[in-house]
Coordinates of C-alpha atoms and ligand atoms in Angstrom, one line a residue:
M1 CA -24.3 2.4 -16.7
T2 CA -26.9 3.1 -14.0
R3 CA -26.9 0.7 -11.3
A4 CA -30.0 -0.2 -8.7
A5 CA -29.9 1.7 -5.5
A6 CA -27.7 -1.1 -2.3
P7 CA -30.4 -1.7 0.2
T8 CA -30.3 0.3 3.9
G9 CA -27.3 -1.1 5.6
T10 CA -25.6 -2.1 3.0
V11 CA -21.7 -1.1 3.5
D12 CA -19.9 -0.6 -0.2
V13 CA -17.2 -2.8 0.6
A14 CA -16.4 -6.0 3.3
I15 CA -13.7 -6.9 4.0
I16 CA -12.5 -10.6 6.0
G17 CA -9.1 -10.0 7.8
A18 CA -7.9 -7.5 9.3
G19 CA -3.8 -8.6 8.8
P20 CA -1.9 -5.4 6.9
V21 CA -3.7 -6.0 4.0
G22 CA -6.9 -5.9 4.8
L23 CA -6.5 -2.9 7.0
F24 CA -4.5 -1.4 4.9
L25 CA -7.4 -1.4 1.6
A26 CA -9.8 -0.3 4.1
A27 CA -8.2 2.1 5.0
R28 CA -7.5 2.9 1.3
L29 CA -11.7 2.8 0.2
A30 CA -12.4 5.5 3.1
E31 CA -9.6 7.7 1.3
D32 CA -12.0 7.2 -1.2
G33 CA -14.8 7.9 0.6
R34 CA -16.1 4.4 0.2
E35 CA -18.1 2.9 3.1
V36 CA -16.7 0.0 3.9
A37 CA -16.5 -3.2 7.3
V38 CA -13.7 -4.6 7.8
F39 CA -14.1 -8.0 10.3
E40 CA -10.8 -10.0 12.1
R41 CA -12.6 -12.9 14.0
R42 CA -8.8 -11.8 16.8
N43 CA -10.0 -9.8 19.4
G44 CA -6.7 -7.4 19.5
P45 CA -3.9 -7.3 17.2
S46 CA -1.5 -10.9 17.0
G47 CA 1.4 -9.4 18.0
R48 CA 3.7 -12.1 15.9
T49 CA 5.5 -10.6 13.7
R50 CA 6.6 -12.4 10.2
A51 CA 6.6 -9.6 8.2
I52 CA 9.0 -6.5 8.7
G53 CA 10.5 -6.0 5.4
V54 CA 9.1 -3.2 3.6
H55 CA 10.6 -2.0 -0.1
P56 CA 9.8 1.3 -1.9
P57 CA 7.4 0.3 -3.7
G58 CA 5.6 -0.8 -0.1
L59 CA 6.3 3.0 1.2
E60 CA 5.3 4.5 -1.9
A61 CA 1.7 3.1 -1.7
I62 CA 1.3 3.5 2.8
A63 CA 1.7 7.5 1.2
R64 CA -0.9 6.9 -0.7
I65 CA -2.6 7.1 3.1
D66 CA -0.1 9.5 4.9
L67 CA 1.7 7.1 6.5
A68 CA 4.7 6.6 5.4
D69 CA 7.0 9.8 7.6
A70 CA 4.9 7.3 10.7
L71 CA 6.4 4.2 9.9
R72 CA 10.4 5.1 8.6
G73 CA 10.0 6.7 12.5
D74 CA 9.6 3.8 14.2
G75 CA 11.5 1.2 11.4
L76 CA 15.0 1.3 10.5
E77 CA 17.0 2.1 6.9
V78 CA 18.6 -0.7 5.7
R79 CA 20.9 1.0 2.7
Q80 CA 23.1 -1.4 2.3
G81 CA 23.6 -5.7 2.4
T82 CA 27.2 -8.1 2.1
A83 CA 26.9 -11.3 0.7
W84 CA 29.8 -13.8 2.5
S85 CA 31.1 -17.5 1.8
A86 CA 31.3 -18.9 5.4
R87 CA 33.1 -22.8 6.2
S88 CA 33.1 -24.4 8.7
G89 CA 36.4 -23.9 11.1
R90 CA 37.1 -20.5 9.0
P91 CA 36.4 -17.3 9.1
P92 CA 34.1 -16.1 6.5
R93 CA 34.9 -14.2 3.1
V94 CA 33.3 -11.2 1.4
L95 CA 31.7 -12.7 -2.0
G96 CA 30.8 -8.9 -2.3
R97 CA 27.8 -6.0 -1.4
V98 CA 24.9 -4.3 -3.0
D99 CA 24.1 -0.4 -2.1
F100 CA 20.6 0.3 -1.5
A101 CA 21.7 3.2 -1.2
S102 CA 23.4 4.7 -5.0
A103 CA 21.1 1.6 -6.5
L104 CA 17.6 3.0 -5.9
P105 CA 16.0 6.3 -6.6
D106 CA 15.1 8.8 -4.5
P107 CA 12.5 8.8 -2.0
Y108 CA 13.4 6.1 -0.7
R109 CA 16.6 4.6 -1.4
F110 CA 16.7 1.3 1.7
V111 CA 14.4 -1.1 2.2
L112 CA 13.0 -0.4 6.0
T113 CA 12.4 -2.6 8.4
V114 CA 9.5 -2.6 11.0
P115 CA 7.6 -5.4 13.4
Q116 CA 4.5 -5.8 11.4
P117 CA 2.8 -5.2 14.8
A118 CA 4.0 -1.3 14.5
T119 CA 2.7 -1.9 10.3
E120 CA -0.7 -2.5 11.3
A121 CA -0.6 -1.0 14.5
H122 CA -0.4 2.5 12.4
L123 CA -3.1 0.5 9.7
E124 CA -5.2 0.2 12.6
A125 CA -5.3 3.4 13.8
R126 CA -5.1 5.1 10.3
L127 CA -8.8 3.5 9.8
R128 CA -9.7 4.6 12.5
R129 CA -9.1 8.0 11.9
S130 CA -11.1 7.8 8.8
A131 CA -13.5 5.4 9.0
P132 CA -13.9 4.9 13.1
E133 CA -16.7 1.8 13.4
A134 CA -15.7 0.2 10.3
L135 CA -13.7 -2.7 12.3
H136 CA -14.7 -5.1 13.6
R137 CA -12.8 -7.3 16.6
G138 CA -13.7 -10.4 17.7
V139 CA -16.4 -11.0 14.2
R140 CA -15.6 -14.3 12.2
V141 CA -17.2 -14.6 9.1
V142 CA -17.9 -18.0 9.2
D143 CA -20.2 -18.2 6.2
W144 CA -21.6 -15.4 2.6
T145 CA -24.0 -15.7 0.2
V146 CA -23.8 -14.0 -3.4
R147 CA -27.2 -12.5 -3.4
P148 CA -28.5 -12.8 -7.5
G149 CA -28.5 -10.0 -10.0
A150 CA -27.5 -8.8 -12.7
D151 CA -23.7 -7.4 -12.6
G152 CA -23.2 -8.2 -9.2
E153 CA -26.4 -6.5 -7.7
G154 CA -27.7 -8.1 -5.4
G155 CA -24.5 -7.8 -3.6
V156 CA -23.4 -10.2 -0.4
E157 CA -24.5 -11.2 2.2
L158 CA -22.6 -12.2 5.6
R159 CA -23.1 -14.8 8.0
T160 CA -20.7 -14.0 10.9
T161 CA -20.1 -15.1 15.1
G162 CA -18.6 -13.4 18.2
P163 CA -19.3 -10.9 20.7
G164 CA -20.2 -8.3 18.4
A165 CA -20.8 -9.5 15.4
P166 CA -24.1 -7.9 13.8
S167 CA -27.1 -8.8 13.1
E168 CA -26.9 -8.3 9.7
A169 CA -23.8 -7.9 7.6
T170 CA -24.9 -6.6 3.5
A171 CA -22.5 -5.6 1.3
R172 CA -21.7 -4.7 -2.1
L173 CA -18.8 -6.3 -2.3
L174 CA -17.0 -9.0 -0.8
V175 CA -13.0 -9.2 -0.8
A176 CA -11.2 -11.8 0.9
C177 CA -8.3 -10.8 2.2
D178 CA -8.2 -14.1 5.4
G179 CA -4.8 -15.2 4.8
A180 CA -3.2 -18.1 3.5
A181 CA -5.2 -20.5 4.8
S182 CA -8.6 -19.2 3.2
D183 CA -11.3 -21.0 2.1
V184 CA -12.6 -18.7 0.0
P185 CA -11.1 -19.6 -3.6
A186 CA -12.2 -22.8 -2.9
R187 CA -15.4 -21.4 -2.3
L188 CA -15.4 -19.8 -5.4
G189 CA -14.9 -22.9 -7.3
V190 CA -11.1 -20.7 -8.3
L191 CA -7.9 -23.1 -8.9
V192 CA -5.2 -23.0 -5.8
R193 CA -2.1 -23.7 -6.6
E194 CA -0.1 -25.6 -3.1
T195 CA 3.3 -25.6 -3.9
P196 CA 5.7 -27.4 -1.3
T197 CA 8.9 -26.2 -2.8
G198 CA 10.4 -28.7 0.4
D199 CA 13.1 -25.2 2.1
A200 CA 12.3 -24.9 5.8
Y201 CA 14.0 -22.6 8.4
L202 CA 14.4 -21.4 11.5
M203 CA 14.0 -17.3 12.7
A204 CA 14.3 -15.2 15.5
D205 CA 14.2 -11.8 16.3
L206 CA 17.3 -11.1 18.8
A207 CA 19.4 -8.9 20.9
A208 CA 21.7 -6.9 18.4
N209 CA 25.5 -8.7 18.1
D210 CA 28.6 -7.3 17.2
G211 CA 30.3 -9.9 14.8
P212 CA 32.0 -10.9 12.1
V213 CA 28.9 -11.0 10.3
A214 CA 26.2 -8.4 11.5
P215 CA 28.4 -5.9 12.1
D216 CA 26.9 -2.7 10.5
E217 CA 23.6 -1.1 12.2
D218 CA 22.3 0.0 8.7
G219 CA 23.5 -3.2 6.6
A220 CA 21.8 -7.0 6.4
S221 CA 24.0 -9.7 5.6
I222 CA 23.2 -13.4 3.6
V223 CA 26.2 -15.6 4.5
L224 CA 26.2 -18.9 1.7
H225 CA 27.4 -21.8 3.9
P226 CA 27.4 -25.3 2.4
R227 CA 24.4 -26.9 5.3
G228 CA 22.3 -23.5 3.8
V229 CA 21.6 -19.8 4.0
V230 CA 22.3 -18.6 7.2
E231 CA 20.1 -14.4 6.6
A232 CA 21.2 -11.3 9.0
F233 CA 18.0 -8.2 8.9
P234 CA 19.1 -5.7 11.5
L235 CA 15.9 -4.5 12.5
P236 CA 14.6 -0.9 14.5
G237 CA 16.0 -1.2 19.4
G238 CA 19.6 -2.7 18.9
R239 CA 17.1 -6.0 17.4
R240 CA 18.2 -8.0 15.3
R241 CA 16.2 -10.8 12.7
W242 CA 17.7 -13.8 12.2
V243 CA 17.0 -16.5 9.5
V244 CA 18.5 -19.9 9.4
G245 CA 18.3 -22.8 6.7
T246 CA 18.3 -26.3 8.0
D247 CA 19.1 -28.4 4.8
G248 CA 15.7 -29.0 3.5
R249 CA 14.0 -30.8 7.1
P250 CA 11.2 -28.3 9.2
A251 CA 13.6 -28.2 12.5
E252 CA 12.2 -27.6 16.4
A253 CA 11.8 -23.5 16.6
D254 CA 14.5 -23.4 20.0
P255 CA 16.0 -20.3 19.7
E256 CA 19.0 -22.6 21.4
L257 CA 19.2 -24.8 17.6
L258 CA 19.6 -21.3 16.0
A259 CA 21.7 -19.6 17.5
R260 CA 23.5 -22.7 17.3
R261 CA 23.9 -23.1 14.0
I262 CA 24.6 -19.7 13.6
R263 CA 28.0 -20.1 15.5
E264 CA 28.6 -23.4 13.4
R265 CA 28.3 -21.4 10.2
T266 CA 29.4 -17.9 10.8
G267 CA 31.3 -18.1 14.4
E268 CA 27.9 -15.6 15.5
V269 CA 28.1 -15.2 18.7
V270 CA 23.9 -14.7 19.7
D271 CA 22.5 -15.0 23.1
P272 CA 19.3 -17.2 22.6
G273 CA 17.8 -15.9 26.0
T274 CA 17.2 -12.4 23.9
A275 CA 14.8 -14.4 20.9
T276 CA 11.7 -13.5 20.9
H277 CA 9.1 -14.7 17.6
P278 CA 10.8 -18.2 17.8
S279 CA 9.1 -20.0 14.0
S280 CA 10.2 -22.1 12.5
F281 CA 8.2 -22.8 8.5
E282 CA 8.6 -24.6 5.5
I283 CA 8.2 -22.3 2.0
R284 CA 4.9 -23.7 0.7
L285 CA 3.8 -21.7 -2.1
R286 CA 0.0 -20.6 -2.9
S287 CA -1.4 -19.2 -5.9
T288 CA -4.7 -19.0 -7.8
D289 CA -5.7 -18.9 -11.4
R290 CA -8.4 -15.6 -10.6
F291 CA -8.9 -13.4 -8.0
G292 CA -12.4 -13.3 -7.2
A293 CA -15.8 -14.4 -9.0
G294 CA -19.1 -12.6 -8.9
P295 CA -18.9 -9.7 -6.3
V296 CA -15.9 -11.7 -4.1
W297 CA -12.5 -10.6 -4.6
L298 CA -9.4 -12.4 -3.1
A299 CA -6.5 -10.0 -2.0
G300 CA -2.9 -10.3 -0.1
D301 CA -2.4 -14.2 0.7
A302 CA -5.7 -14.9 0.4
A303 CA -4.9 -14.7 -3.2
H304 CA -0.8 -15.4 -3.6
V305 CA 1.8 -16.4 -1.2
V306 CA 5.2 -16.3 -1.8
A307 CA 8.5 -17.6 -0.7
P308 CA 9.1 -15.6 2.7
I309 CA 12.9 -15.6 1.4
G310 CA 13.4 -12.2 0.4
G311 CA 10.0 -10.9 2.4
Q312 CA 7.9 -10.0 -0.1
G313 CA 4.2 -10.8 0.5
M314 CA 3.1 -8.3 2.6
T315 CA 3.9 -5.2 0.0
L316 CA 3.1 -6.9 -3.0
G317 CA -0.3 -7.5 -1.0
W318 CA -1.2 -3.6 -0.7
L319 CA -0.5 -3.0 -4.6
G320 CA -2.3 -6.1 -5.3
A321 CA -5.0 -3.8 -2.9
E322 CA -4.3 -0.1 -4.5
T323 CA -5.3 -2.0 -8.0
L324 CA -8.3 -3.5 -6.2
A325 CA -9.3 -0.1 -4.4
R326 CA -9.1 1.4 -8.2
E327 CA -11.1 -1.3 -9.8
A328 CA -13.6 -1.4 -7.2
G329 CA -14.3 1.9 -7.7
A330 CA -14.5 2.0 -11.0
W331 CA -17.7 -0.6 -10.7
L332 CA -19.3 0.7 -7.7
D333 CA -19.2 4.0 -9.0
G334 CA -20.6 2.3 -12.7
R335 CA -17.9 3.5 -14.6
R336 CA -17.8 0.0 -15.6
P337 CA -19.1 -3.9 -14.8
L338 CA -17.9 -6.5 -12.4
H339 CA -16.1 -8.7 -14.4
E340 CA -15.1 -5.8 -16.6
A341 CA -13.1 -4.2 -13.7
L342 CA -12.6 -8.1 -11.7
R343 CA -9.9 -9.0 -14.9
R344 CA -7.9 -5.6 -15.0
Y345 CA -7.4 -6.1 -11.3
E346 CA -5.9 -9.2 -12.2
R347 CA -4.1 -8.7 -15.7
A348 CA -2.7 -5.4 -13.9
H349 CA -1.6 -7.8 -10.5
R350 CA -0.9 -10.5 -12.2
P351 CA 2.1 -9.9 -13.8
R352 CA 2.9 -7.9 -9.9
V353 CA 3.1 -12.0 -8.4
R354 CA 5.5 -14.1 -10.9
S355 CA 7.9 -11.0 -10.6
A356 CA 8.0 -11.4 -6.6
T357 CA 7.1 -15.6 -6.8
A358 CA 10.6 -16.1 -9.8
R359 CA 12.6 -13.1 -7.2
A360 CA 11.8 -15.5 -4.3
A361 CA 12.4 -18.5 -5.7
W362 CA 16.3 -17.3 -6.6
N363 CA 16.6 -16.1 -3.2
V364 CA 15.6 -19.9 -2.1
R365 CA 17.7 -21.2 -4.3
V366 CA 20.8 -18.9 -4.3
G367 CA 20.5 -20.4 0.2
R368 CA 20.4 -23.9 -0.2
A369 CA 22.6 -26.2 0.7
T370 CA 25.1 -27.3 -2.2
R371 CA 28.1 -29.8 -2.9
F372 CA 29.9 -27.7 -4.7
P373 CA 30.1 -24.1 -2.5
W374 CA 33.2 -22.9 -4.2
L375 CA 31.0 -22.6 -7.4
R376 CA 28.6 -20.7 -6.0
D377 CA 31.1 -18.5 -4.0
R378 CA 32.6 -18.3 -7.3
F379 CA 29.7 -17.2 -8.9
V380 CA 28.3 -15.1 -6.7
R381 CA 31.7 -13.2 -6.9
A382 CA 32.5 -12.7 -10.6
W383 CA 28.2 -11.8 -10.8
L384 CA 27.8 -9.1 -8.2
A385 CA 31.9 -7.8 -9.3
G386 CA 30.7 -7.5 -13.0
G387 CA 27.6 -4.6 -12.4
G388 CA 24.8 -7.5 -10.7
A389 CA 25.1 -5.6 -7.4
D390 CA 22.8 -2.8 -8.4
R391 CA 20.3 -5.4 -10.7
L392 CA 20.4 -7.3 -7.2
A393 CA 19.6 -4.3 -5.2
R394 CA 16.9 -3.3 -7.2
T395 CA 15.1 -6.9 -8.1
F396 CA 15.9 -7.1 -3.4
A397 CA 13.7 -3.5 -3.4
M398 CA 11.4 -4.5 -6.1
R399 CA 12.3 -2.1 -8.2
R400 CA 12.4 -4.3 -11.3
Ligands
LIG1 C1 8.3 -15.9 8.3 C2 7.6 -15.2 7.5 C3 8.3 -13.5 6.8 C4 7.7 -12.8 6.3 N1 8.8 -11.6 6.4 C5 8.0 -10.9 5.3 C6 9.1 -9.7 5.6 O1 9.9 -9.4 5.9 N2 8.1 -8.6 3.8 C7 6.6 -8.8 3.2 O2 6.7 -8.1 2.8 N3 6.1 -9.6 3.5 C8 6.5 -10.7 4.3 N4 6.0 -12.2 5.2 C9 5.1 -12.7 3.9 C10 3.6 -11.5 4.9 O3 4.1 -12.0 6.5 C11 2.4 -12.1 4.6 O4 2.4 -11.9 2.9 C12 1.3 -10.6 4.9 O5 0.9 -11.1 6.4 C13 -0.1 -10.7 4.4 O6 -1.3 -10.2 4.6 P1 -2.9 -10.7 5.4 O7 -3.6 -8.7 5.4 O8 -2.6 -10.8 3.5 O9 -2.6 -11.9 6.1 P2 -2.7 -12.3 7.7 O10 -1.5 -11.5 7.7 O11 -2.5 -13.6 7.6 O12 -4.6 -11.6 7.9 C14 -5.4 -12.3 8.0 C15 -6.3 -12.7 8.9 O13 -7.2 -12.9 8.7 C16 -8.0 -12.9 9.5 N5 -8.8 -13.9 9.3 C17 -8.8 -15.2 9.2 N6 -10.2 -15.8 8.9 C18 -11.2 -15.2 9.5 C19 -11.9 -15.4 9.2 N7 -13.0 -16.2 8.4 N8 -13.2 -14.1 10.2 C20 -12.2 -12.9 10.4 N9 -10.9 -12.7 10.2 C21 -10.7 -14.2 9.5 C22 -7.0 -13.5 10.4 O14 -7.2 -13.4 11.9 C23 -5.5 -12.8 10.0 O15 -5.7 -11.6 11.4 C24 6.8 -12.6 5.0 C25 5.4 -14.1 6.2 C26 7.1 -15.2 6.5 C27 6.0 -16.7 6.9

């Protein structure tokens, strides 16, 4: 295939949003020698930490832009997990353990925890190294228009606002990495399914304690209680992320309430005064039936949102971005028509989204409030003892 030259000033790929997926995609494309522009409405990093877990496939993706070691340097390697049964008024009992170190292949025999701001800082620094001018902070994309042309040749024109907004921005391909509230799918006429699951959680990062269900520095704990799950994940710097199921009802993002629920369900005493990033969220799944149309494509949460229980959304976004970068490159180089490149991106990435959605749905289901806790305990204990532990380790680590 041959392609007409792009108009002067046109970048290969413009990206809306400098979240972890937009930054990763930009760094990945820049690494391939593509000219990229990333527009982010926020002036600086958000500082909000949602994603803490980086799974082995995510580490492999990040290794391809030479960031795996830097991320490991800032993170904590979670090598084991324990499932507990708890009832109010009695100490929790171990149902079984999973051992990532023995169940996973080299080189990443663990799930890394790193606060999202640290991950984003590394990605941004990496992008600035290979494309110092690519990131435009404080610039909101307010509109875009696909110009006429066969096989996407006309490109996309963007309208932006903000202090550093360029007077004109055009790109051969536009990728929306603008998160779960993206309106790009709707504008493209792509079908978006939003599914509330009726599950709600309270979450915060707290100073680590050494109580019964969170004893190991490198261990995660899942506590099954009749009123709902309690989860504890170690973080670097002597902290721990706690997540508590709120019995289907959204609760106020109140560290005192979180600490009370943790104590009621596990006996663990945590200090709410040390809480950072308290939040309360309901799970809403989002999926799109296409990952783009013409020269406008979708990636990360703009394309798919899986339940954060099990925390796989960011890794999933990176894996999609890898595939997208490869297929976009094939089109940009004239090796494939646009519709074929998009179809190949969808075909390669859709199965990952399905698996991650199913895994996350399972995680949510197992932790729900139940009137039959003894039945669930019996099932989980038997399953973990009967060879399920290694499978669970691989499933949780996105290795199946
Ligand atoms: C409670 C919680 C815990 C989670 N834990 C994990 C975990 O442990 N591991 C994991 O892998 N995933 C986890 N996730 C999921 C993960 O946070 C998301 O999948 C990930 O942040 C998606 O990244 P993104 O770049 O696609 O979108 P976002 O992070 O939402 O970034 C979108 C960016 O686009 C910008 N933007 C939006 N509109 C515009 C515009 N018009 N112009 C310019 N900029 C714009 C926004 O300001 C934002 O910076 C968790 C999610 C939640 C809610």
